[in-house]
């Protein structure tokens, strides 16, 4: 294990790592300093641990809380949460934050939203930081050039009490996406193509640095989408080098540095980029020009194919274990091998989540929906990722586009991505979803999830089946 | 944290790869209080049919495995969501160790911090063990953490590796928070340096 920084060229990961290294244990584990700790309404057990041990959050000024997992998206009234255990999760976050002087963006606050949407949106997440949150999609914040880890509840308690986290140094995988994307191909298609290529455990034990012209050409929101799904490839963190796109995105946000601090921060941030000649433990190159709009057919995010493809045939798979798990996935999904992906009908459409609940996602979906109607019998929802996103969309008239087409226009939260708030897809129903996981039962028991981009989900909503968004755009 | 030294127990095979934490405990039970009873939700949708009746085909509902304390799983066990409830549900049910060729990173970490021992053995060894447990349900496996070895029903002994600090914590039932708190002076002096450099 290479724990000492070398004098040679260093990766961005090594630079952030060494800047945050407090001490090392004999076994090579390093105590890392935490710049920002984000908490959500699943954090009650960590506060229980602190109370049991007579501890309080050590540095509440760097902790930010927001309810997202258990909040209803048809109202902003906590009392409307019928299940007392779910209501308790939201209420206990409010109490725990107030008791420890932690900044809380509560349910009626303008800044409320999904924790991974609001961190970047408020400028809380910044380049060069170590960011932790008790949620596996924390990798999202790495899009800003930060080292952001999803952690478990014991680690949340540890980070609250000490502002630190023990970590073994990861290997670093660089994924270079070459070339340029075809029209209507989005960040979501890029990350689904990456996961389909390297597999759901392809980056286990690694931190991913996404690079190359396609990544550099993405907007900040697109990069957030890519990094968000790093855990779906097994990586605990994903990151993108900060550049002018990053700085333009951050400048002027409420918690971003201002004035002279901004200038000093820029200087620091520009130095974070991996040095030329830095050595990566693994390099993967993907040709961006070959990426088509992607959809999943199975129950793992790696089960993704281009929309013009077909449901694969397990019998043509050589590996016996893989053959069996494909067959199980197809049985769960109610799909027959050889079926054309664009002939699969849908019952539900979900546009939202920490993967694709940002303003650009809603603009992209609205551009497809405009002037069209949700297919009869399809129930389609838009759940903005934050209230800021919702208000921006309303200012642009996107809510009217969705509503006039027959979409439900809802309040911000995690909602149908995992259904912790009780909003679920019914057993056997098929959902075109912009979220991040198509696991068995993820959107509700027996629910069948197909992952895709916002434009593709919108196209499915107005077509009644999975469809190539480019065909809808062409009016076919 | 629960102490782990050695354990000999019936091993319970779950052959499917990529068992994610949503399958270990579905999201709709995450708000359930941590009161030692989360075992009832373990593998809920695999274990119980939609009508609530146990599915006789699922391994936990089969008689030879009832007292099993060691789970044997395929590759990438515990991938996906960071929910530590997955570890708590396994422990509340009675599991004290999971043997697999590979684990989801966060799940593995969460396991170590709660005293659920994650044992990584080569894929071929685990594949053979899964096969053997299908052929001879109820066979026992012995795990010894001090020597980092597993003895399989066929008598073969295999070595596994655990980070020394985690091993020390597991063997003694102590968690790392106490250790970190003893290092608060180091953290404070780091903070002084760090503040000067960064702001």
XYZ file of C-alpha atoms in Angstrom:
675
model
C 0.000 0.000 0.000
C 1.421 3.355 -1.040
C 0.498 5.549 1.883
C 3.314 8.041 1.602
C 3.003 10.739 -0.956
C 5.677 10.516 -3.546
C 7.508 13.512 -4.886
C 6.476 12.515 -8.399
C 3.262 13.328 -10.234
C 0.175 12.805 -8.081
C -3.467 12.084 -8.790
C -6.213 14.405 -7.594
C -7.216 11.704 -5.113
C -3.696 11.593 -3.636
C -3.594 15.375 -3.325
C -6.888 15.593 -1.447
C -5.992 12.541 0.627
C -2.620 13.852 1.807
C -4.061 17.283 2.632
C -6.572 15.652 4.992
C -4.341 13.044 6.587
C -4.209 13.449 10.368
C -2.578 10.240 11.609
C -2.027 6.718 10.407
C -2.556 3.468 12.249
C -0.116 0.606 12.134
C -2.471 -1.253 9.790
C -2.311 1.550 7.236
C -5.716 3.010 7.985
C -5.630 6.798 7.869
C -7.624 9.230 9.958
C -8.993 11.755 7.476
C -10.239 15.200 8.349
C -13.824 15.871 7.258
C -14.672 19.275 5.774
C -18.413 18.819 5.347
C -20.791 16.319 6.868
C -24.274 16.130 5.370
C -27.035 14.410 7.308
C -30.574 13.390 6.358
C -33.645 11.986 8.038
C -32.138 8.527 8.366
C -29.563 9.750 10.889
C -31.461 9.117 14.137
C -29.464 5.971 15.092
C -26.183 7.938 14.941
C -27.495 10.566 17.339
C -28.706 7.748 19.608
C -25.149 6.403 19.648
C -23.789 9.821 20.621
C -26.307 10.171 23.437
C -25.541 6.683 24.741
C -21.889 7.675 24.993
C -22.458 11.153 26.333
C -21.050 12.801 23.189
C -22.165 15.767 21.108
C -21.340 16.696 17.503
C -17.842 18.111 17.676
C -18.077 20.746 14.955
C -21.734 21.506 14.208
C -20.796 24.452 11.980
C -19.636 22.102 9.254
C -22.675 19.805 9.453
C -25.770 20.436 7.315
C -29.034 18.550 7.665
C -32.004 18.095 5.361
C -34.969 15.706 5.415
C -35.406 13.858 2.115
C -35.856 10.073 2.494
C -39.058 10.057 4.557
C -40.759 13.267 3.426
C -44.044 13.153 1.517
C -43.974 14.782 -1.917
C -47.655 15.741 -2.039
C -47.452 18.107 0.944
C -44.916 19.944 3.107
C -46.752 19.131 6.317
C -44.787 16.773 8.557
C -47.996 15.930 10.418
C -49.358 14.455 7.201
C -46.928 11.520 7.485
C -49.354 8.836 8.619
C -46.784 6.249 9.718
C -45.531 7.344 13.161
C -42.136 5.660 12.645
C -41.536 7.498 9.364
C -42.753 10.763 10.892
C -40.343 10.224 13.766
C -37.414 10.014 11.330
C -38.188 13.518 10.029
C -39.034 14.982 13.436
C -35.969 13.522 15.129
C -33.703 15.129 12.511
C -35.258 18.496 13.373
C -34.751 17.894 17.095
C -31.248 16.512 16.775
C -30.166 19.407 14.535
C -31.666 22.012 16.867
C -30.135 20.353 19.923
C -26.656 20.443 18.395
C -26.799 23.795 16.545
C -26.620 22.072 13.182
C -27.884 24.053 10.175
C -31.110 22.438 9.007
C -32.970 23.007 5.768
C -36.316 21.801 7.079
C -39.325 20.641 5.141
C -40.754 24.143 4.702
C -37.368 25.785 4.059
C -36.759 27.118 0.539
C -33.466 25.229 0.494
C -34.893 21.772 1.269
C -34.265 19.005 -1.209
C -32.422 15.744 -1.695
C -29.171 15.932 0.244
C -27.022 15.297 -2.858
C -28.868 17.969 -4.823
C -28.622 20.688 -2.195
C -24.943 20.243 -1.268
C -23.722 21.475 -4.672
C -26.728 23.762 -5.150
C -26.004 25.744 -1.984
C -22.261 25.772 -2.583
C -21.717 23.661 0.547
C -19.785 21.062 -1.462
C -16.575 22.483 -2.900
C -13.454 21.294 -4.708
C -10.727 19.724 -2.617
C -13.019 18.912 0.292
C -13.536 15.622 2.076
C -17.319 15.247 2.280
C -19.194 12.464 4.053
C -22.848 11.519 4.291
C -24.652 8.410 5.475
C -25.828 7.575 1.990
C -24.108 5.633 -0.762
C -24.840 8.291 -3.397
C -22.559 10.781 -1.649
C -20.118 10.184 -4.502
C -22.257 12.762 -6.334
C -20.340 15.640 -4.707
C -17.102 14.357 -6.208
C -18.211 15.962 -9.469
C -16.951 19.238 -8.008
C -13.468 17.810 -7.505
C -14.118 16.699 -3.928
C -13.491 13.369 -2.216
C -16.977 12.368 -1.128
C -17.754 9.079 0.622
C -20.971 7.317 1.415
C -20.659 5.941 4.943
C -22.618 3.698 7.298
C -24.396 4.774 10.461
C -21.546 3.842 12.836
C -19.254 5.992 10.708
C -21.828 8.810 10.777
C -21.702 8.732 14.582
C -17.887 8.695 14.412
C -17.785 11.637 12.000
C -20.289 13.590 14.067
C -18.322 13.041 17.264
C -14.809 13.583 15.894
C -15.072 15.337 12.481
C -12.893 12.526 11.130
C -13.184 9.228 9.293
C -10.888 6.188 9.202
C -10.160 5.108 5.662
C -7.855 2.676 3.933
C -6.320 4.288 0.909
C -8.141 3.231 -2.229
C -6.736 2.348 -5.545
C -7.577 4.868 -8.248
C -9.238 3.987 -11.520
C -9.302 6.556 -14.295
C -12.173 6.210 -16.717
C -11.517 8.228 -19.848
C -14.474 8.868 -22.125
C -13.060 9.775 -25.505
C -14.583 11.503 -28.496
C -17.914 13.300 -28.305
C -21.483 12.322 -27.548
C -24.079 11.949 -30.270
C -27.082 14.319 -30.090
C -29.623 13.435 -27.353
C -27.077 11.218 -25.579
C -26.688 12.413 -21.988
C -24.596 12.007 -18.854
C -26.976 9.275 -17.693
C -26.291 7.276 -20.832
C -22.553 7.737 -20.272
C -22.627 6.354 -16.729
C -24.970 3.488 -17.652
C -22.606 2.593 -20.512
C -19.630 2.743 -18.118
C -21.316 0.440 -15.582
C -22.400 -1.953 -18.339
C -18.750 -2.067 -19.432
C -16.949 -2.547 -16.109
C -19.747 -4.233 -14.137
C -21.444 -3.547 -10.831
C -18.342 -4.587 -8.881
C -15.911 -3.319 -11.522
C -14.584 -0.483 -9.365
C -14.836 -2.097 -5.916
C -11.890 -0.948 -3.792
C -11.308 1.997 -6.122
C -12.039 5.662 -6.320
C -12.931 6.625 -9.887
C -11.614 9.706 -11.616
C -13.752 10.399 -14.683
C -11.824 12.205 -17.387
C -11.479 12.805 -21.108
C -13.179 15.136 -23.554
C -16.705 13.835 -23.010
C -16.531 14.378 -19.233
C -14.849 17.771 -19.661
C -17.617 18.696 -22.099
C -20.422 17.855 -19.660
C -22.162 20.578 -17.692
C -21.731 20.543 -13.911
C -25.144 18.902 -13.595
C -24.152 16.184 -16.042
C -20.981 15.501 -14.065
C -23.056 15.241 -10.886
C -25.181 12.576 -12.615
C -22.089 10.595 -13.622
C -20.426 10.707 -10.191
C -23.737 9.917 -8.477
C -23.756 6.380 -9.842
C -20.118 5.543 -8.997
C -21.342 3.234 -6.236
C -23.332 1.322 -8.861
C -19.952 0.313 -10.273
C -18.749 -0.563 -6.755
C -16.680 2.600 -6.181
C -17.065 4.382 -2.899
C -16.202 7.714 -4.511
C -16.070 9.221 -7.975
C -14.569 12.516 -8.983
C -14.032 14.961 -11.834
C -11.202 17.503 -11.986
C -12.451 21.001 -11.192
C -12.255 23.434 -14.096
C -13.896 26.615 -15.366
C -17.240 24.781 -15.576
C -16.958 23.944 -11.872
C -15.928 27.439 -10.865
C -18.690 29.100 -12.927
C -21.212 26.754 -11.310
C -20.054 27.521 -7.770
C -19.474 31.251 -7.965
C -22.084 33.232 -6.062
C -23.761 30.243 -4.417
C -24.774 30.908 -0.807
C -21.993 28.911 0.905
C -19.300 29.385 -1.736
C -16.350 31.584 -0.775
C -16.833 35.262 -1.627
C -14.544 38.153 -2.585
C -10.894 37.643 -1.723
C -11.670 34.218 -0.263
C -13.020 33.216 -3.673
C -9.801 34.270 -5.398
C -7.691 32.346 -2.884
C -9.950 29.312 -3.210
C -9.634 29.362 -7.005
C -5.877 29.289 -6.702
C -6.054 26.232 -4.426
C -8.648 24.481 -6.548
C -6.671 24.879 -9.768
C -3.858 22.881 -8.182
C -6.064 19.864 -7.453
C -6.013 18.440 -10.964
C -4.089 15.173 -11.402
C -0.554 15.939 -12.517
C 0.525 14.984 -16.036
C 2.110 11.568 -15.791
C 0.267 10.633 -12.587
C -0.093 6.864 -12.399
C -3.505 5.278 -12.010
C -3.959 1.745 -10.699
C -6.344 1.003 -13.512
C -7.308 2.821 -16.684
C -10.465 2.235 -18.690
C -11.164 3.964 -21.961
C -14.631 4.256 -23.429
C -15.439 5.599 -26.865
C -18.093 8.262 -26.300
C -19.095 8.321 -29.960
C -20.506 4.789 -29.676
C -22.778 5.522 -26.691
C -26.491 5.441 -27.522
C -29.446 6.256 -25.244
C -29.330 3.450 -22.673
C -31.994 1.503 -20.765
C -31.749 -1.326 -18.279
C -33.512 -4.642 -18.764
C -32.599 -6.447 -15.518
C -32.187 -5.978 -11.784
C -28.654 -4.583 -11.643
C -27.508 -1.254 -13.087
C -24.958 -3.197 -15.143
C -27.864 -4.742 -17.078
C -27.980 -1.831 -19.525
C -28.291 -1.927 -23.303
C -28.840 0.668 -26.038
C -32.527 1.400 -26.615
C -32.312 -0.096 -30.094
C -31.160 -3.378 -28.547
C -33.065 -6.419 -27.385
C -33.603 -8.210 -24.098
C -30.587 -10.549 -23.907
C -30.871 -14.317 -23.953
C -29.397 -16.093 -20.897
C -28.894 -19.224 -22.998
C -26.275 -17.382 -25.004
C -24.297 -16.600 -21.851
C -21.324 -18.896 -21.268
C -20.864 -18.394 -17.527
C -23.317 -20.598 -15.609
C -23.670 -18.284 -12.636
C -24.303 -15.319 -14.903
C -26.802 -17.352 -16.925
C -28.745 -18.185 -13.804
C -28.800 -14.651 -12.457
C -29.904 -13.307 -15.859
C -32.767 -15.793 -15.928
C -33.792 -14.770 -12.404
C -33.675 -11.112 -13.390
C -35.805 -11.702 -16.483
C -38.358 -13.672 -14.461
C -38.610 -10.819 -11.964
C -38.840 -8.252 -14.756
C -41.450 -10.264 -16.650
C -39.416 -10.092 -19.863
C -38.817 -12.582 -22.662
C -35.369 -12.853 -24.282
C -35.202 -11.282 -27.722
C -37.927 -8.705 -27.052
C -37.062 -5.361 -28.603
C -36.372 -2.904 -25.787
C -38.480 -0.232 -27.467
C -41.548 -2.450 -27.440
C -41.657 -2.817 -23.647
C -44.770 -1.053 -22.274
C -44.628 1.064 -19.108
C -47.188 1.745 -16.354
C -45.311 4.406 -14.401
C -42.759 7.109 -15.119
C -40.574 8.716 -12.454
C -38.490 11.783 -13.248
C -36.450 12.848 -10.234
C -33.898 11.544 -7.663
C -30.358 12.603 -6.707
C -29.260 11.214 -10.075
C -31.564 13.197 -12.332
C -33.645 15.672 -10.309
C -31.827 18.875 -11.324
C -33.069 21.752 -13.448
C -31.306 20.609 -16.619
C -32.933 17.197 -16.209
C -36.376 18.780 -15.967
C -35.664 21.040 -18.952
C -34.574 18.038 -20.974
C -37.702 16.061 -20.051
C -40.003 19.052 -20.610
C -38.602 19.605 -24.097
C -39.826 16.124 -25.023
C -43.155 16.419 -23.205
C -44.078 19.855 -24.597
C -47.164 19.677 -26.780
C -47.638 15.967 -26.098
C -49.776 13.962 -23.675
C -48.914 11.252 -21.207
C -50.040 7.975 -22.762
C -53.482 6.828 -21.501
C -53.166 4.634 -18.424
C -49.589 5.691 -17.638
C -49.029 7.416 -14.282
C -46.179 9.888 -14.647
C -44.520 11.900 -11.878
C -41.995 14.694 -11.755
C -40.370 15.034 -8.329
C -37.916 17.956 -8.410
C -34.676 17.315 -6.558
C -35.026 20.434 -4.441
C -37.358 23.309 -3.816
C -34.876 25.592 -5.584
C -35.116 23.348 -8.642
C -38.910 23.321 -8.355
C -39.169 27.103 -8.160
C -36.740 27.561 -11.035
C -38.755 25.138 -13.150
C -41.956 26.982 -12.279
C -40.353 30.298 -13.205
C -39.547 28.785 -16.602
C -43.058 27.381 -17.013
C -41.876 23.758 -17.018
C -44.463 22.791 -14.407
C -47.210 23.835 -16.828
C -45.668 21.785 -19.616
C -45.667 18.711 -17.383
C -49.097 19.325 -15.881
C -50.766 20.018 -19.221
C -49.356 16.754 -20.514
C -50.814 14.874 -17.555
C -47.766 14.550 -15.272
C -48.092 14.944 -11.512
C -45.906 17.894 -10.378
C -44.719 17.186 -6.849
C -42.621 18.502 -3.959
C -38.916 17.684 -3.485
C -37.694 14.431 -1.931
C -36.264 10.984 -2.670
C -39.759 9.604 -3.280
C -40.076 6.792 -5.835
C -36.342 6.170 -6.089
C -36.563 3.904 -3.056
C -39.997 4.408 -1.553
C -38.885 4.968 2.054
C -41.603 7.636 2.334
C -44.290 5.155 1.320
C -44.500 6.295 -2.308
C -44.000 3.099 -4.287
C -44.615 1.380 -7.601
C -47.203 -1.404 -7.272
C -46.252 -5.088 -7.641
C -45.853 -6.054 -11.290
C -45.983 -2.454 -12.485
C -43.248 -1.368 -14.856
C -41.595 1.992 -14.238
C -39.415 4.082 -16.546
C -37.235 5.772 -13.961
C -34.439 8.352 -13.946
C -33.174 7.037 -10.605
C -30.058 4.959 -9.936
C -31.070 1.434 -8.917
C -33.202 -1.195 -10.593
C -32.706 -3.683 -7.757
C -35.383 -6.240 -6.956
C -38.016 -4.443 -4.881
C -36.197 -1.114 -4.982
C -39.236 0.964 -5.999
C -41.642 -1.273 -4.090
C -42.182 -4.987 -3.720
C -42.498 -6.593 -7.142
C -41.892 -3.269 -8.909
C -40.079 -3.489 -12.249
C -37.635 -0.645 -12.825
C -36.013 0.425 -16.079
C -33.291 3.042 -15.587
C -32.796 5.758 -18.203
C -32.204 9.460 -18.773
C -34.869 12.148 -18.167
C -35.426 12.620 -21.898
C -35.874 8.878 -22.372
C -38.286 8.680 -19.412
C -40.287 11.586 -20.837
C -40.365 9.869 -24.227
C -41.638 6.678 -22.569
C -44.328 8.674 -20.755
C -45.782 10.109 -23.967
C -45.367 6.871 -25.923
C -46.627 4.317 -23.401
C -43.535 2.177 -23.943
C -39.755 2.419 -23.849
C -38.659 4.301 -26.937
C -35.652 6.010 -28.457
C -36.006 9.649 -27.444
C -34.552 10.600 -30.825
C -37.536 9.040 -32.570
C -39.935 11.078 -30.450
C -37.895 14.221 -31.118
C -38.085 13.524 -34.841
C -41.848 13.203 -34.515
C -41.855 9.558 -35.571
C -19.704 -3.672 19.225
C -20.186 -7.418 19.359
C -17.117 -9.496 20.120
C -16.037 -12.187 17.682
C -13.444 -14.823 18.497
C -14.427 -18.176 17.080
C -17.567 -19.774 15.809
C -18.619 -23.205 14.640
C -22.056 -23.282 13.100
C -24.306 -24.597 10.389
C -23.561 -22.649 7.224
C -26.434 -21.209 5.196
C -25.863 -20.932 1.423
C -27.227 -18.064 -0.666
C -26.024 -18.708 -4.185
C -27.177 -15.643 -6.052
C -24.432 -13.081 -6.830
C -24.766 -9.322 -6.251
C -27.194 -9.574 -3.331
C -27.750 -5.870 -2.650
C -28.642 -4.366 0.704
C -32.151 -3.599 -0.604
C -32.669 -7.369 -0.728
C -31.087 -7.878 2.703
C -33.578 -5.420 4.177
C -36.118 -3.638 1.955
C -36.275 0.158 2.223
C -39.770 0.139 3.680
C -38.394 -1.239 6.959
C -35.542 1.248 7.401
C -37.501 3.399 9.844
C -38.016 0.440 12.176
C -36.381 1.112 15.542
C -33.073 -0.547 16.289
C -34.348 -2.653 19.158
C -32.895 -6.049 18.359
C -35.880 -7.233 16.315
C -34.780 -6.319 12.786
C -34.200 -10.013 12.069
C -37.870 -10.351 11.155
C -37.230 -8.171 8.083
C -34.053 -9.951 6.956
C -34.315 -10.961 3.272
C -37.998 -10.171 3.737
C -39.176 -10.301 0.129
C -37.152 -13.431 -0.611
C -38.246 -15.104 2.607
C -41.954 -14.298 2.593
C -44.436 -14.521 -0.248
C -46.675 -11.529 -1.009
C -49.397 -13.113 1.167
C -46.991 -13.071 4.123
C -46.438 -16.818 4.250
C -42.850 -18.136 4.367
C -41.591 -19.238 0.958
C -40.501 -22.862 1.479
C -38.006 -22.535 -1.377
C -35.994 -19.874 0.414
C -33.059 -21.246 2.346
C -33.858 -19.585 5.687
C -37.211 -21.376 5.714
C -35.653 -24.805 5.346
C -35.225 -26.918 8.462
C -31.525 -27.857 8.220
C -30.486 -24.205 8.140
C -32.631 -22.841 10.972
C -29.816 -22.568 13.492
C -27.256 -21.304 11.010
C -25.048 -18.488 12.267
C -22.763 -18.332 9.231
C -24.006 -17.113 5.864
C -22.192 -18.229 2.716
C -22.820 -15.937 -0.223
C -21.678 -15.386 -3.800
C -19.670 -12.461 -5.177
C -20.349 -8.797 -4.375
C -22.568 -9.537 -1.381
C -24.007 -6.376 0.196
C -23.539 -4.073 -2.780
C -25.633 -0.956 -3.188
C -27.141 1.177 -0.452
C -25.043 2.085 2.605
C -27.867 1.147 4.997
C -26.248 -0.303 8.109
C -29.675 -1.807 8.856
C -28.561 -4.644 6.561
C -25.861 -5.598 9.060
C -28.178 -5.124 12.035
C -30.864 -7.311 10.432
C -28.332 -10.110 9.801
C -27.124 -9.873 13.397
C -30.584 -9.659 14.913
C -31.532 -12.786 12.987
C -28.529 -14.539 14.487
C -25.808 -14.366 11.858
C -22.325 -13.651 13.166
C -20.264 -14.087 10.016
C -20.646 -13.947 6.239
C -18.313 -15.821 3.894
C -18.143 -14.582 0.290
C -15.621 -14.145 -2.544
C -16.202 -10.365 -2.405
C -18.322 -7.773 -0.627
C -19.706 -4.331 -1.350
C -17.180 -1.922 0.213
C -19.582 -0.072 2.475
C -21.317 -3.235 3.667
C -17.964 -4.803 4.521
C -16.982 -1.719 6.471
C -20.313 -1.596 8.302
C -19.963 -5.284 9.186
C -16.526 -4.813 10.727
C -17.794 -1.920 12.823
C -20.619 -4.012 14.297
C -18.896 -7.318 14.920
C -20.368 -9.183 11.958
C -17.311 -10.903 10.517
C -16.916 -10.584 6.724
C -14.711 -13.443 5.526
C -13.293 -13.239 2.014
C -12.251 -16.580 0.494
C -11.274 -17.292 -3.125
C -14.207 -17.611 -5.533
C -13.368 -21.249 -6.249
C -13.387 -22.154 -2.563
C -16.699 -20.385 -1.925
C -18.205 -21.924 -5.070
C -17.209 -25.377 -3.850
C -18.604 -24.649 -0.395
C -21.933 -23.453 -1.809
C -22.171 -26.638 -3.837
C -21.302 -28.806 -0.851
C -23.904 -27.098 1.343
C -26.557 -27.758 -1.299
C -25.591 -31.420 -1.404
C -25.319 -31.801 2.350
C -27.607 -29.268 4.056
C -26.775 -28.518 7.677
C -23.006 -29.023 7.483
C -20.950 -26.848 9.789
C -18.119 -24.422 9.150
C -15.635 -23.287 11.818
C -14.163 -19.792 11.845
C -11.266 -18.767 14.071
C -10.505 -15.061 13.970
C -7.304 -15.182 16.030
C -5.634 -17.443 13.468
C -7.694 -16.018 10.566
C -8.727 -19.463 9.376
C -11.873 -21.207 8.221
C -12.351 -24.973 8.418
C -14.812 -26.293 5.856
C -16.955 -29.439 6.157
C -14.527 -31.309 3.892
C -11.792 -30.721 6.455
C -9.838 -28.222 4.408
C -8.556 -25.143 6.206
C -8.364 -21.786 4.460
C -6.750 -18.563 5.547
C -8.482 -15.201 5.282
C -7.331 -11.680 6.053
C -8.763 -8.934 8.210
C -7.121 -5.544 8.830
C -5.139 -5.937 12.072
C -6.846 -3.036 13.824
C -10.317 -4.272 12.889
C -9.282 -7.729 14.053
C -8.114 -6.331 17.372
C -11.432 -4.493 17.794
C -13.450 -7.599 16.869
C -11.491 -9.906 19.168
C -11.980 -7.529 22.080
C -15.399 -6.148 21.264
C -14.213 -2.541 21.214
C -14.999 0.048 18.580
C -12.760 2.593 16.983
C -14.609 5.656 18.252
C -12.997 5.286 21.672
C -9.574 5.068 20.030
C -10.223 8.153 17.893
C -11.414 10.127 20.912
C -8.096 9.332 22.576
C -6.409 11.040 19.600
C -8.308 14.313 19.909
C -5.062 16.196 20.589
C -3.728 15.079 17.201
C -6.961 16.183 15.543
C -6.802 19.598 17.194
C -3.226 20.268 16.212
C -4.033 19.146 12.669
C -6.929 21.595 12.647
C -4.679 24.518 13.522
C -2.329 23.682 10.656
C -5.148 22.934 8.264
C -6.972 26.170 8.998
C -3.871 28.229 8.242
C -3.288 26.466 4.945
C -6.823 26.471 3.634
C -8.591 29.649 4.670
